[in-house]
mmCIF file of C-alpha atoms in Angstrom:
data_model
loop_
_atom_site.group_PDB
_atom_site.id
_atom_site.type_symbol
_atom_site.label_atom_id
_atom_site.label_comp_id
_atom_site.label_asym_id
_atom_site.label_seq_id
_atom_site.Cartn_x
_atom_site.Cartn_y
_atom_site.Cartn_z
ATOM 1 C CA MET A 3 51.168 -72.620 33.655
ATOM 2 C CA THR A 4 48.799 -69.707 33.652
ATOM 3 C CA ILE A 5 46.143 -69.542 31.007
ATOM 4 C CA GLU A 6 45.031 -66.019 30.208
ATOM 5 C CA ALA A 7 41.482 -65.336 29.298
ATOM 6 C CA THR A 8 40.970 -64.158 25.749
ATOM 7 C CA ASP A 9 37.792 -62.163 26.634
ATOM 8 C CA SER A 10 38.042 -59.463 29.146
ATOM 9 C CA ALA A 11 35.145 -57.991 31.014
ATOM 10 C CA PRO A 12 34.159 -54.414 30.179
ATOM 11 C CA PRO A 13 35.860 -51.877 32.540
ATOM 12 C CA PRO A 14 33.656 -50.924 35.471
ATOM 13 C CA GLU A 15 31.839 -47.573 35.245
ATOM 14 C CA THR A 16 33.652 -44.777 37.094
ATOM 15 C CA PRO A 17 31.586 -43.857 40.164
ATOM 16 C CA PRO A 18 30.334 -40.295 40.202
ATOM 17 C CA THR A 19 32.415 -37.754 42.060
ATOM 18 C CA ARG A 20 30.981 -35.868 45.006
ATOM 19 C CA ARG A 21 30.637 -32.785 42.736
ATOM 20 C CA GLU A 22 28.672 -34.830 40.164
ATOM 21 C CA GLN A 23 26.490 -36.234 42.968
ATOM 22 C CA ILE A 24 25.732 -32.749 44.165
ATOM 23 C CA LEU A 25 24.776 -31.565 40.615
ATOM 24 C CA ALA A 26 22.464 -34.542 40.098
ATOM 25 C CA THR A 27 20.777 -34.080 43.493
ATOM 26 C CA ALA A 28 20.444 -30.357 42.868
ATOM 27 C CA ALA A 29 18.772 -30.979 39.471
ATOM 28 C CA GLU A 30 16.163 -33.244 41.180
ATOM 29 C CA LEU A 31 15.513 -30.623 43.898
ATOM 30 C CA PHE A 32 15.428 -27.582 41.560
ATOM 31 C CA ALA A 33 13.005 -29.467 39.237
ATOM 32 C CA ALA A 34 10.693 -30.388 42.107
ATOM 33 C CA ARG A 35 10.713 -27.068 44.022
ATOM 34 C CA GLY A 36 12.277 -24.435 41.748
ATOM 35 C CA PHE A 37 15.701 -22.908 42.169
ATOM 36 C CA HIS A 38 14.478 -20.348 44.730
ATOM 37 C CA GLY A 39 12.563 -23.016 46.690
ATOM 38 C CA VAL A 40 15.789 -24.861 47.602
ATOM 39 C CA SER A 41 18.175 -23.597 50.184
ATOM 40 C CA VAL A 42 21.874 -24.494 50.547
ATOM 41 C CA ALA A 43 20.909 -26.344 53.750
ATOM 42 C CA ASP A 44 18.289 -28.325 51.795
ATOM 43 C CA LEU A 45 20.754 -29.252 49.162
ATOM 44 C CA GLY A 46 23.405 -30.210 51.714
ATOM 45 C CA ALA A 47 20.869 -32.429 53.605
ATOM 46 C CA ALA A 48 19.821 -34.189 50.415
ATOM 47 C CA CYS A 49 23.461 -34.868 49.593
ATOM 48 C CA GLY A 50 24.265 -36.116 53.119
ATOM 49 C CA ILE A 51 26.519 -33.223 54.010
ATOM 50 C CA SER A 52 26.081 -29.978 55.873
ATOM 51 C CA GLY A 53 25.205 -26.771 54.112
ATOM 52 C CA PRO A 54 28.552 -25.185 54.896
ATOM 53 C CA ALA A 55 30.361 -28.340 53.622
ATOM 54 C CA LEU A 56 28.739 -27.746 50.249
ATOM 55 C CA TYR A 57 30.960 -24.673 49.855
ATOM 56 C CA LYS A 58 33.984 -26.976 49.581
ATOM 57 C CA HIS A 59 32.625 -27.915 46.183
ATOM 58 C CA PHE A 60 30.715 -24.829 44.929
ATOM 59 C CA VAL A 61 31.114 -21.249 46.040
ATOM 60 C CA SER A 62 27.301 -20.655 45.981
ATOM 61 C CA LYS A 63 23.948 -22.080 44.968
ATOM 62 C CA ASP A 64 24.111 -19.874 41.929
ATOM 63 C CA ALA A 65 27.361 -21.665 40.979
ATOM 64 C CA VAL A 66 25.638 -25.019 41.160
ATOM 65 C CA LEU A 67 22.960 -23.868 38.756
ATOM 66 C CA ALA A 68 25.544 -22.273 36.479
ATOM 67 C CA GLU A 69 27.691 -25.418 36.203
ATOM 68 C CA MET A 70 24.600 -27.616 35.776
ATOM 69 C CA LEU A 71 23.229 -25.669 32.799
ATOM 70 C CA VAL A 72 26.521 -24.807 31.160
ATOM 71 C CA SER A 73 27.659 -28.429 31.354
ATOM 72 C CA ILE A 74 24.509 -29.845 29.780
ATOM 73 C CA SER A 75 24.658 -27.278 26.977
ATOM 74 C CA GLN A 76 28.328 -28.225 26.373
ATOM 75 C CA GLU A 77 27.461 -31.925 26.406
ATOM 76 C CA LEU A 78 24.613 -31.501 23.917
ATOM 77 C CA LEU A 79 26.918 -29.699 21.524
ATOM 78 C CA THR A 80 29.932 -31.906 21.881
ATOM 79 C CA VAL A 81 28.070 -35.208 21.465
ATOM 80 C CA GLY A 82 25.977 -33.649 18.677
ATOM 81 C CA GLU A 83 29.140 -32.699 16.769
ATOM 82 C CA GLN A 84 30.433 -36.244 17.204
ATOM 83 C CA ARG A 85 27.253 -37.780 15.914
ATOM 84 C CA VAL A 86 27.222 -35.589 12.858
ATOM 85 C CA ALA A 87 30.932 -36.365 12.154
ATOM 86 C CA GLN A 88 30.184 -40.032 12.239
ATOM 87 C CA SER A 89 27.221 -39.874 9.865
ATOM 88 C CA ALA A 90 27.482 -40.746 6.165
ATOM 89 C CA ASP A 91 25.069 -38.053 4.944
ATOM 90 C CA ALA A 92 22.745 -35.234 6.071
ATOM 91 C CA PRO A 93 19.606 -37.417 6.672
ATOM 92 C CA GLY A 94 21.733 -39.781 8.710
ATOM 93 C CA ALA A 95 23.144 -36.896 10.664
ATOM 94 C CA ILE A 96 19.659 -35.520 11.442
ATOM 95 C CA GLY A 97 18.558 -39.003 12.541
ATOM 96 C CA ALA A 98 21.641 -39.223 14.763
ATOM 97 C CA LEU A 99 20.933 -35.797 16.290
ATOM 98 C CA VAL A 100 17.306 -36.678 16.946
ATOM 99 C CA GLU A 101 18.375 -39.987 18.531
ATOM 100 C CA TRP A 102 20.962 -38.168 20.749
ATOM 101 C CA HIS A 103 18.564 -35.393 21.887
ATOM 102 C CA ILE A 104 15.775 -37.852 22.743
ATOM 103 C CA ASP A 105 18.219 -40.048 24.695
ATOM 104 C CA PHE A 106 19.436 -36.938 26.571
ATOM 105 C CA ALA A 107 15.864 -35.697 27.337
ATOM 106 C CA LEU A 108 14.683 -39.064 28.634
ATOM 107 C CA ARG A 109 17.793 -39.575 30.849
ATOM 108 C CA HIS A 110 17.780 -36.016 32.198
ATOM 109 C CA ARG A 111 14.195 -35.026 32.717
ATOM 110 C CA PRO A 112 14.950 -32.847 35.793
ATOM 111 C CA LEU A 113 17.607 -30.944 33.821
ATOM 112 C CA ILE A 114 15.056 -30.194 31.045
ATOM 113 C CA VAL A 115 12.703 -28.781 33.618
ATOM 114 C CA VAL A 116 15.363 -26.682 35.336
ATOM 115 C CA GLN A 117 16.664 -25.281 31.985
ATOM 116 C CA ASP A 118 13.093 -24.268 31.015
ATOM 117 C CA ARG A 119 12.029 -22.762 34.328
ATOM 118 C CA ASP A 120 15.114 -21.432 36.063
ATOM 119 C CA TRP A 121 16.970 -19.978 33.095
ATOM 120 C CA GLN A 122 16.497 -16.368 34.411
ATOM 121 C CA SER A 123 18.146 -17.322 37.700
ATOM 122 C CA LEU A 124 21.504 -17.950 36.005
ATOM 123 C CA PRO A 125 24.315 -15.480 36.738
ATOM 124 C CA SER A 126 24.762 -13.255 33.673
ATOM 125 C CA GLU A 127 28.126 -14.686 32.634
ATOM 126 C CA ALA A 128 26.753 -18.234 32.752
ATOM 127 C CA ARG A 129 23.658 -17.187 30.879
ATOM 128 C CA GLU A 130 25.722 -15.786 28.028
ATOM 129 C CA ARG A 131 27.828 -19.011 27.962
ATOM 130 C CA VAL A 132 24.700 -21.121 27.770
ATOM 131 C CA ARG A 133 23.252 -18.892 25.008
ATOM 132 C CA ALA A 134 26.476 -19.200 22.963
ATOM 133 C CA LEU A 135 26.583 -22.988 23.294
ATOM 134 C CA GLN A 136 22.870 -23.345 22.483
ATOM 135 C CA ARG A 137 23.319 -21.152 19.345
ATOM 136 C CA GLU A 138 26.050 -23.501 18.190
ATOM 137 C CA TYR A 139 23.827 -26.480 18.841
ATOM 138 C CA VAL A 140 20.919 -24.993 16.958
ATOM 139 C CA ASP A 141 23.208 -24.103 14.054
ATOM 140 C CA LEU A 142 24.563 -27.646 14.042
ATOM 141 C CA TRP A 143 21.049 -28.883 13.379
ATOM 142 C CA ALA A 144 20.222 -26.037 10.994
ATOM 143 C CA GLY A 145 23.251 -26.869 8.794
ATOM 144 C CA GLN A 146 22.156 -30.432 8.320
ATOM 145 C CA LEU A 147 18.545 -29.429 7.750
ATOM 146 C CA ARG A 148 19.589 -27.036 4.977
ATOM 147 C CA ARG A 149 21.427 -29.881 3.241
ATOM 148 C CA VAL A 150 18.243 -31.868 3.182
ATOM 149 C CA HIS A 151 15.832 -28.963 2.437
ATOM 150 C CA ALA A 152 17.545 -26.753 -0.143
ATOM 151 C CA GLU A 153 14.763 -24.214 0.029
ATOM 152 C CA LEU A 154 15.387 -23.387 3.708
ATOM 153 C CA ASP A 155 17.272 -20.298 4.729
ATOM 154 C CA GLN A 156 19.217 -20.164 7.964
ATOM 155 C CA ASP A 157 16.340 -18.625 10.046
ATOM 156 C CA GLY A 158 13.896 -21.234 8.700
ATOM 157 C CA ALA A 159 16.265 -24.073 9.513
ATOM 158 C CA ARG A 160 16.803 -22.692 13.027
ATOM 159 C CA ALA A 161 13.091 -22.409 13.555
ATOM 160 C CA MET A 162 12.615 -25.972 12.409
ATOM 161 C CA ALA A 163 15.293 -27.125 14.891
ATOM 162 C CA HIS A 164 13.717 -25.244 17.763
ATOM 163 C CA ALA A 165 10.334 -26.809 16.923
ATOM 164 C CA ALA A 166 11.888 -30.249 17.114
ATOM 165 C CA PHE A 167 13.479 -29.336 20.496
ATOM 166 C CA GLY A 168 10.102 -28.284 21.789
ATOM 167 C CA LEU A 169 8.561 -31.546 20.791
ATOM 168 C CA ILE A 170 11.320 -33.646 22.313
ATOM 169 C CA ASN A 171 11.700 -31.570 25.467
ATOM 170 C CA SER A 172 8.053 -31.927 26.315
ATOM 171 C CA THR A 173 8.858 -35.392 27.741
ATOM 172 C CA PRO A 174 9.359 -34.288 31.358
ATOM 173 C CA HIS A 175 5.826 -32.931 31.413
ATOM 174 C CA SER A 176 3.935 -35.279 29.117
ATOM 175 C CA GLY A 177 5.931 -38.491 28.910
ATOM 176 C CA LEU A 178 3.333 -41.008 30.151
ATOM 177 C CA LEU A 179 4.790 -44.020 28.336
ATOM 178 C CA PRO A 180 7.712 -46.122 29.445
ATOM 179 C CA ASP A 181 11.008 -44.821 28.110
ATOM 180 C CA LEU A 182 11.440 -47.327 25.207
ATOM 181 C CA PRO A 183 8.070 -46.737 23.526
ATOM 182 C CA MET A 184 8.339 -42.981 24.357
ATOM 183 C CA HIS A 185 11.735 -42.891 22.627
ATOM 184 C CA ASP A 186 10.301 -44.606 19.519
ATOM 185 C CA LEU A 187 7.270 -42.339 19.413
ATOM 186 C CA LEU A 188 9.424 -39.146 19.751
ATOM 187 C CA ARG A 189 11.786 -40.375 17.050
ATOM 188 C CA GLN A 190 8.931 -41.075 14.625
ATOM 189 C CA MET A 191 7.263 -37.699 15.386
ATOM 190 C CA ALA A 192 10.515 -35.591 15.262
ATOM 191 C CA LEU A 193 11.761 -37.144 12.033
ATOM 192 C CA GLY A 194 8.296 -36.694 10.488
ATOM 193 C CA ALA A 195 8.214 -33.040 11.519
ATOM 194 C CA LEU A 196 11.695 -32.506 10.076
ATOM 195 C CA GLY A 197 10.838 -34.197 6.784
ATOM 196 C CA VAL A 198 13.498 -36.945 7.209
ATOM 197 C CA PRO A 199 12.744 -40.628 6.631
ATOM 198 C CA ASP A 200 13.433 -43.028 9.527
ATOM 199 C CA ALA A 201 16.323 -45.129 8.276
ATOM 200 C CA ARG A 202 15.972 -47.735 11.050
#
């Protein structure tokens, strides 16, 4: 007689694909040296493949940067929308957005650096896509801020959101604390700047 276990272990995490590994490695290299300071050969060597083999996954180094920055902009927006939808009210939604953005910034320091410094190196089509996604993300925050602060117009709410991003995105340059206390500090400061009480 076979006895089945009632508790099952969580499913193992899916290992990253080669494409995802290349993007992660490229983010580290671009953050350390700048986009123009990294060659295809450098990137291939860091990934354990030859430079020409890289072209099996991406048509060019520009395509690596484009997918990197478009994908993070899409992820910020998609998860941000999910957090807002799951929140009971506007203050809770802002708290959830702050929590999400801090988590992202602390986990993806190299991407924050690359986004800030190598934006102008994006191909024009990718730059417009990133702009569009980022406008949607800003407006997601602005909509919730206007529900909390009735006196805010859309431009003021967008400015407030951008100010919060600047505070949180400073972590790659100034984050001298371990991640957990840094997370708590950023949450406290961001919510204070946005005029939203910390519900935790």
